[in-house]
Coordinates of C-alpha atoms in Angstrom, one line a residue:
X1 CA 18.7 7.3 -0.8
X2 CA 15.5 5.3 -1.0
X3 CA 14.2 8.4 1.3
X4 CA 16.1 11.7 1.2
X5 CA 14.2 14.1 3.7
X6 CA 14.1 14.2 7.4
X7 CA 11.7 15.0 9.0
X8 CA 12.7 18.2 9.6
X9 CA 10.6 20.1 12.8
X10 CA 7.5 20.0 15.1
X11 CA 6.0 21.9 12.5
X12 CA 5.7 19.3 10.1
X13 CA 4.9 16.8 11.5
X14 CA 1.8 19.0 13.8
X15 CA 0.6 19.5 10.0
X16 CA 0.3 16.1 9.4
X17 CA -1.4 15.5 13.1
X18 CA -3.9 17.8 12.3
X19 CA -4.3 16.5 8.9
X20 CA -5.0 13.1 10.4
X21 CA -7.1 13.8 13.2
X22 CA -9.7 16.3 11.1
X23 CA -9.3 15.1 7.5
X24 CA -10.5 17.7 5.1
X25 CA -14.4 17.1 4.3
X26 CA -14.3 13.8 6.6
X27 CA -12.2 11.8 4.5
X28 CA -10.9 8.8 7.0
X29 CA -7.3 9.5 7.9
X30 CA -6.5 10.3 4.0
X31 CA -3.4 12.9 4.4
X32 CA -1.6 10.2 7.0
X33 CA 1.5 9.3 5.3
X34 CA 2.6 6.6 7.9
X35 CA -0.3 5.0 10.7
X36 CA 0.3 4.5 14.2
X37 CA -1.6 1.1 15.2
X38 CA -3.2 3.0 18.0
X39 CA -5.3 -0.3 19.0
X40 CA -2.7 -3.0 18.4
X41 CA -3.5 -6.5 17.3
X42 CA -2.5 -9.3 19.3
X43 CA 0.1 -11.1 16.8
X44 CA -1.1 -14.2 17.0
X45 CA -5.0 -13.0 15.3
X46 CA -5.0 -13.4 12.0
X47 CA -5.1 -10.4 10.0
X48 CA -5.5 -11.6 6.8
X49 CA -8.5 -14.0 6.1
X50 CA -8.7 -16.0 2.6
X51 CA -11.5 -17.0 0.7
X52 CA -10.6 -19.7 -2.2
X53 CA -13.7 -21.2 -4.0
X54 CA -11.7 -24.1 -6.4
X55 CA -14.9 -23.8 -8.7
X56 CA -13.5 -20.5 -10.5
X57 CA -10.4 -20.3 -9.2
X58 CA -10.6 -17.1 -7.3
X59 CA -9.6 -16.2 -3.8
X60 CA -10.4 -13.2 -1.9
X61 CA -8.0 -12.2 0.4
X62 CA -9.8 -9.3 2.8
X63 CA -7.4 -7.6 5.7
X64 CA -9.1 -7.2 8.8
X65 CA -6.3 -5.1 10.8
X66 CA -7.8 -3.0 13.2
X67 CA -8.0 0.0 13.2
X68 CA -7.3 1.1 9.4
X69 CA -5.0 -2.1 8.5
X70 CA -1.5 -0.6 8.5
X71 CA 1.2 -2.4 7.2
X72 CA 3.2 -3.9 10.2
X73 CA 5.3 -6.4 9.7
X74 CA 3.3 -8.7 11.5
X75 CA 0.9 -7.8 8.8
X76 CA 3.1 -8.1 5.7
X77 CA 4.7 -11.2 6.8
X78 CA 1.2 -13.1 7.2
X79 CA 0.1 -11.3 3.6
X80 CA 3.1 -12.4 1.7
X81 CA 2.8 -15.8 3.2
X82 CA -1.0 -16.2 2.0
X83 CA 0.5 -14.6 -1.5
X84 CA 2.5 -17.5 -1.8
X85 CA 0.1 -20.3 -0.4
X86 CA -1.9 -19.3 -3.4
X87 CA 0.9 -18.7 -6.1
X88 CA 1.8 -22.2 -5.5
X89 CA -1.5 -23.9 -5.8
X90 CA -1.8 -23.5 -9.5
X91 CA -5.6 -24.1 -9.3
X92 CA -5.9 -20.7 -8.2
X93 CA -6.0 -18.3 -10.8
X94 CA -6.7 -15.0 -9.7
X95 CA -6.9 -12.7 -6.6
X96 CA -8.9 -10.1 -5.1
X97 CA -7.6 -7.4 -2.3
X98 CA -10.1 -6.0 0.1
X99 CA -11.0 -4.6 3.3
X100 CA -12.9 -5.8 5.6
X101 CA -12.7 -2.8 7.7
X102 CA -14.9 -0.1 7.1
X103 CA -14.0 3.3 5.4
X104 CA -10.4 2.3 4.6
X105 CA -8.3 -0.4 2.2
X106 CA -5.1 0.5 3.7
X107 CA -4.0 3.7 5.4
X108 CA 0.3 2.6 5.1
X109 CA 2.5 2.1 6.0
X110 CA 2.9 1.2 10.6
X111 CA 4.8 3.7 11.9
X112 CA 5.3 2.0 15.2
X113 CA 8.2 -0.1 12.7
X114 CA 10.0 2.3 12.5
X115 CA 10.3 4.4 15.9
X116 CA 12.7 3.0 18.6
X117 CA 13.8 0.0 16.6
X118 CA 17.0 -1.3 16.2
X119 CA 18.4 -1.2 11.9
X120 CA 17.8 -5.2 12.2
X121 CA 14.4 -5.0 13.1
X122 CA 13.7 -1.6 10.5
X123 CA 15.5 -3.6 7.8
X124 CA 13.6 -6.4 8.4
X125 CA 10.6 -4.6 8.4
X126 CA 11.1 -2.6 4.9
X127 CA 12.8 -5.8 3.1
X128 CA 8.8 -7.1 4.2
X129 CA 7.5 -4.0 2.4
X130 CA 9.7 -4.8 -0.4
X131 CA 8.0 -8.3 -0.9
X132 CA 4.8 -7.4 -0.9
X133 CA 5.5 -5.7 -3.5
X134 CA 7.4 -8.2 -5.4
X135 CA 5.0 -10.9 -4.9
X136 CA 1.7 -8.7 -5.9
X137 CA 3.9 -6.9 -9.0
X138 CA 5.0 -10.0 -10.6
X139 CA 2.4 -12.4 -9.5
X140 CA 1.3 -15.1 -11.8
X141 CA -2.9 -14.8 -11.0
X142 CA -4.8 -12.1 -12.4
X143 CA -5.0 -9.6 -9.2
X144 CA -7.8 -7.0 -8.8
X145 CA -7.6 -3.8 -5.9
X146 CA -11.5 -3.8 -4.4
X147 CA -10.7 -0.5 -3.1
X148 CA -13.7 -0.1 -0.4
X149 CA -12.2 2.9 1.8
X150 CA -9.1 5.1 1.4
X151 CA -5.8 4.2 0.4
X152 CA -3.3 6.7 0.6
X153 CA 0.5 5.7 1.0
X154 CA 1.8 2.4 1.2
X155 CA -2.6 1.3 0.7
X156 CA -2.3 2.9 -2.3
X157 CA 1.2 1.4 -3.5
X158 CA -0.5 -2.1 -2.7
X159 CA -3.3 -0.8 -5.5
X160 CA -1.3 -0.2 -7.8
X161 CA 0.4 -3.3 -7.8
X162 CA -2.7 -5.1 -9.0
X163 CA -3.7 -5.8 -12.5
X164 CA -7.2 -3.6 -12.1
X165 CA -8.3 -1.2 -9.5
X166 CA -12.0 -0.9 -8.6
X167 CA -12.9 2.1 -6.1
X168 CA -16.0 2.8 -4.2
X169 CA -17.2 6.2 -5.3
X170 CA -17.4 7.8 -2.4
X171 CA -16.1 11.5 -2.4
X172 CA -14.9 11.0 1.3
X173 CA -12.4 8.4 -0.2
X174 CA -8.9 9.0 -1.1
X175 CA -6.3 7.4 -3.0
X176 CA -2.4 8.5 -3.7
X177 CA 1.3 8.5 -2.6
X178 CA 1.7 11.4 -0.7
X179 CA 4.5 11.1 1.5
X180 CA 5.8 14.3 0.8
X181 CA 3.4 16.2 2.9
X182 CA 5.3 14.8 5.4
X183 CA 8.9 16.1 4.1
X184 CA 9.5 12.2 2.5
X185 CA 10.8 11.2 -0.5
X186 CA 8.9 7.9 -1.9
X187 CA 11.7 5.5 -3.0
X188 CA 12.1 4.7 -7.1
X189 CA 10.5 1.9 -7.0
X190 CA 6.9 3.8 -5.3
X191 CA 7.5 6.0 -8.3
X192 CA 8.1 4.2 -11.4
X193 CA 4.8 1.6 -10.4
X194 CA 3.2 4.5 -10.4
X195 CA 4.5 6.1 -13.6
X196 CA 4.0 3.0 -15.0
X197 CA 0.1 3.4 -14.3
X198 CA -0.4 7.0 -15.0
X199 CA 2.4 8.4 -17.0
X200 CA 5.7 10.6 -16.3
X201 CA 4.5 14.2 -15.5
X202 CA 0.9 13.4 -14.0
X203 CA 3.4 11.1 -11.4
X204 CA 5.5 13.6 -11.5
X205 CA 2.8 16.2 -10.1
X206 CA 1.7 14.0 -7.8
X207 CA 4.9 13.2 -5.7
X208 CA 6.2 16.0 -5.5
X209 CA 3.0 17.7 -4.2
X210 CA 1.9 14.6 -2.5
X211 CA -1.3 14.7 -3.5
X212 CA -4.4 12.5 -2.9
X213 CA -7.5 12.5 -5.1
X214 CA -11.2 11.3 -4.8
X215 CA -12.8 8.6 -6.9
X216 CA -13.5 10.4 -10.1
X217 CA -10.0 12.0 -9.6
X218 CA -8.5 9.1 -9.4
X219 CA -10.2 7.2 -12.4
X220 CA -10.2 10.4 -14.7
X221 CA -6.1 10.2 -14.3
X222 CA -6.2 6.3 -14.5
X223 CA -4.8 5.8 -11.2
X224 CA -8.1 3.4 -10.7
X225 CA -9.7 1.3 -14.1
X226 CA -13.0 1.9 -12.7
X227 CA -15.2 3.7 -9.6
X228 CA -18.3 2.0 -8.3
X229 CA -21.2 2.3 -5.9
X230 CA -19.9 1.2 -2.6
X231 CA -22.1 -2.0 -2.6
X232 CA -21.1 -3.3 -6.3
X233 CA -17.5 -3.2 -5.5
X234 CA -17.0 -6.4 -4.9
X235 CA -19.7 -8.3 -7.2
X236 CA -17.9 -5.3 -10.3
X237 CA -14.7 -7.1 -9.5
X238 CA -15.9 -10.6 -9.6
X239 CA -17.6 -9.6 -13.2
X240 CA -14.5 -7.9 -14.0
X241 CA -12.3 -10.9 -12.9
X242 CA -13.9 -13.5 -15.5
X243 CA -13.2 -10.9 -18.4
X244 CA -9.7 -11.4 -17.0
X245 CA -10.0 -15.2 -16.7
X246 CA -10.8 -15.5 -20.3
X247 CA -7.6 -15.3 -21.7
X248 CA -5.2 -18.0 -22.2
X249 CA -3.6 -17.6 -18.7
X250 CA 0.1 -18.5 -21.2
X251 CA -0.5 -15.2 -23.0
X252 CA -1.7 -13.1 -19.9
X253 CA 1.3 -13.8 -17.8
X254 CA 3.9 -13.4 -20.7
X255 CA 2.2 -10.0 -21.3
X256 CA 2.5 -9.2 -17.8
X257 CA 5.9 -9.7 -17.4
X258 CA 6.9 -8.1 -20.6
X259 CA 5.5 -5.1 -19.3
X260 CA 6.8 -5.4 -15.7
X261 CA 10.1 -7.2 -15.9
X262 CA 12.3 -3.8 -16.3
X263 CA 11.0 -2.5 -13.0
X264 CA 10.8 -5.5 -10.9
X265 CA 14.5 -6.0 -11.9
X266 CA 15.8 -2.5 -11.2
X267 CA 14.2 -3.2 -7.3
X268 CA 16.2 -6.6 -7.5
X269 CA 19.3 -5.3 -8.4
X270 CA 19.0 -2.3 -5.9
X271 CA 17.1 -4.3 -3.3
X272 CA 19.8 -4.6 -0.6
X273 CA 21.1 -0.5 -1.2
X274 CA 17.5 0.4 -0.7
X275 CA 17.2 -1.5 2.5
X276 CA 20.4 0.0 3.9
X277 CA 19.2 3.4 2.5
X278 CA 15.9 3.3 4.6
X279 CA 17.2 2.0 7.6
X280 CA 20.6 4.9 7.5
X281 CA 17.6 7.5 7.1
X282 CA 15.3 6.0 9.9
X283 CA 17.6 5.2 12.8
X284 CA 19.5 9.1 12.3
X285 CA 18.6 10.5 15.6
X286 CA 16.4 13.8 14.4
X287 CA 14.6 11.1 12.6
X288 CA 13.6 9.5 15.8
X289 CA 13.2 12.4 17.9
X290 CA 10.8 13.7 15.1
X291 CA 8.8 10.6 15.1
X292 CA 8.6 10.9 19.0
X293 CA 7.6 14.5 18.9
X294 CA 4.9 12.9 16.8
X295 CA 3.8 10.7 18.7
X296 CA 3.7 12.9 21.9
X297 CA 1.4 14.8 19.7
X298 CA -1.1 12.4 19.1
X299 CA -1.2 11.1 22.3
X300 CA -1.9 14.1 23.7
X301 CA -4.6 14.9 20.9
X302 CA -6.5 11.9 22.0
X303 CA -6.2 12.8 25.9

């Protein structure tokens, strides 16, 4: 299964609420696993903005999702689409992610997708999650992470999709996958993008203690390429982006894919089990009733 634990008791999942509502040493919201939208959007704003200047060939795409840019499908499905507007205007040659929010990239994956929805709409939902992924991991442009907040979950899946990470170094920051803090089991495909990044046993560690890690964690296990002050992040990944630039875009993306093809494959050939794997573990009744228990929670945390 592409997740194999429930979400087993009140306990649980009261860990994670308190982990969420007083992260440890003020880092924003850093052990949530999956984000409730708590201030939704209205779905026709845009939540994605994109900035292409034709003169180098570089668009910045910047999420502006309030509260901490989850990953609805609303969301997905207007990011994928601005993926592809710029895929197939071949004068763009790279990409940079960022936030326009402050004090988070992306905190994951919307957990409002997956409570009290029926297995078309949670399949729809996850086969969105799916191509974001496909369209970042395989994408022709150069793509860069400006990680300016924390990115923990599906926030930091979308980093490590990029070609080059940049992080603000600030201590109150996070970056990981840990969804097993909340009993979950990231699917193969979370895993091997980031084995592919950091090696077998250091992923290994990670997942299956769920673990986050600051800045200089994160870039002294080469989860990011490089930590910044919060103010250079994004001029450090425009410098970074021309080093990029200046290779033969022919023997860049040839690389790429040589290096990416065995993975985006296996998810291919396994898309459609994966989708029916998430959606037979979300819809299971304790599944739901422990995401409502949740839920509860937090709503009476806030009151």
């Amino acid at each position: 299964m592409a997740f194999r634990a429930a979400l087993r008791n009140t306990s649980a999942l009261s860990g994670l609420l308190s982990q969420v509502s007083s992260c440890n040493h003020g880092r924003v919201c850093a052990s949530s696993v999956f984000v409730v939208a708590q201030q939704r959007n209205n779905s026709t704003s845009p939540k994605i903005t994109v900035d292409f200047d034709q003169s180098t060939g570089v668009a910045v795409m910047r999420m502006k999702s309030p509260p901490v840019n989850s990953l609805s499908l609303d969301f997905l499905t207007e990011f994928c689409i601005s993926v592809e507007k710029l895929e197939m205007d071949k004068s763009c040659r790279g990409l940079i992610i960022t936030s326009s929010l402050p004090k988070v990239f992306s905190a994951g994956l919307d957990i409002m997708e997956m409570y009290g929805r029926s297995p078309e709409r949670c399949g729809e939902f996850w086969k969105a999650v799916q191509e974001m992924w496909l369209k970042l991991y395989s994408s022709n442009m150069v793509t860069i992470a400006a990680i300016n907040g924390s990115s923990p979950a599906g926030g930091c899946l979308m980093s490590l999709t990029c070609d080059y990470r940049i992080m603000a170094d600030n201590p109150r920051y996070t970056i990981g996958l840990n969804e097993t803090q909340l009993g979950i089991v990231a699917p193969f495909w979370f895993k091997d993008t980031m084995a592919n990044t950091v090696g077998h046993r250091t992923t290994e560690l990670a997942l299956a203690l769920g673990l986050l890690y600051n800045p200089n964690e994160a870039l002294t296990m080469g989860l990011v390429d490089q930590i910044v002050p919060e103010d250079k992040v994004m001029t450090t990944a425009e410098q970074a982006m021309a080093k990029w630039l200046a290779i033969p875009d022919h023997a860049r993306q040839i690389t790429k894919s040589m290096m990416r093809k065995q993975t985006i494959d296996k998810l291919t050939a396994k898309r459609e089990a994966d989708i029916q794997n998430f959606v037979g573990f979300i819809t299971k009744d304790s599944i739901q009733k422990s995401l409502r228990v949740y839920l509860e929670m937090l709503k009476k945390r806030k009151a």
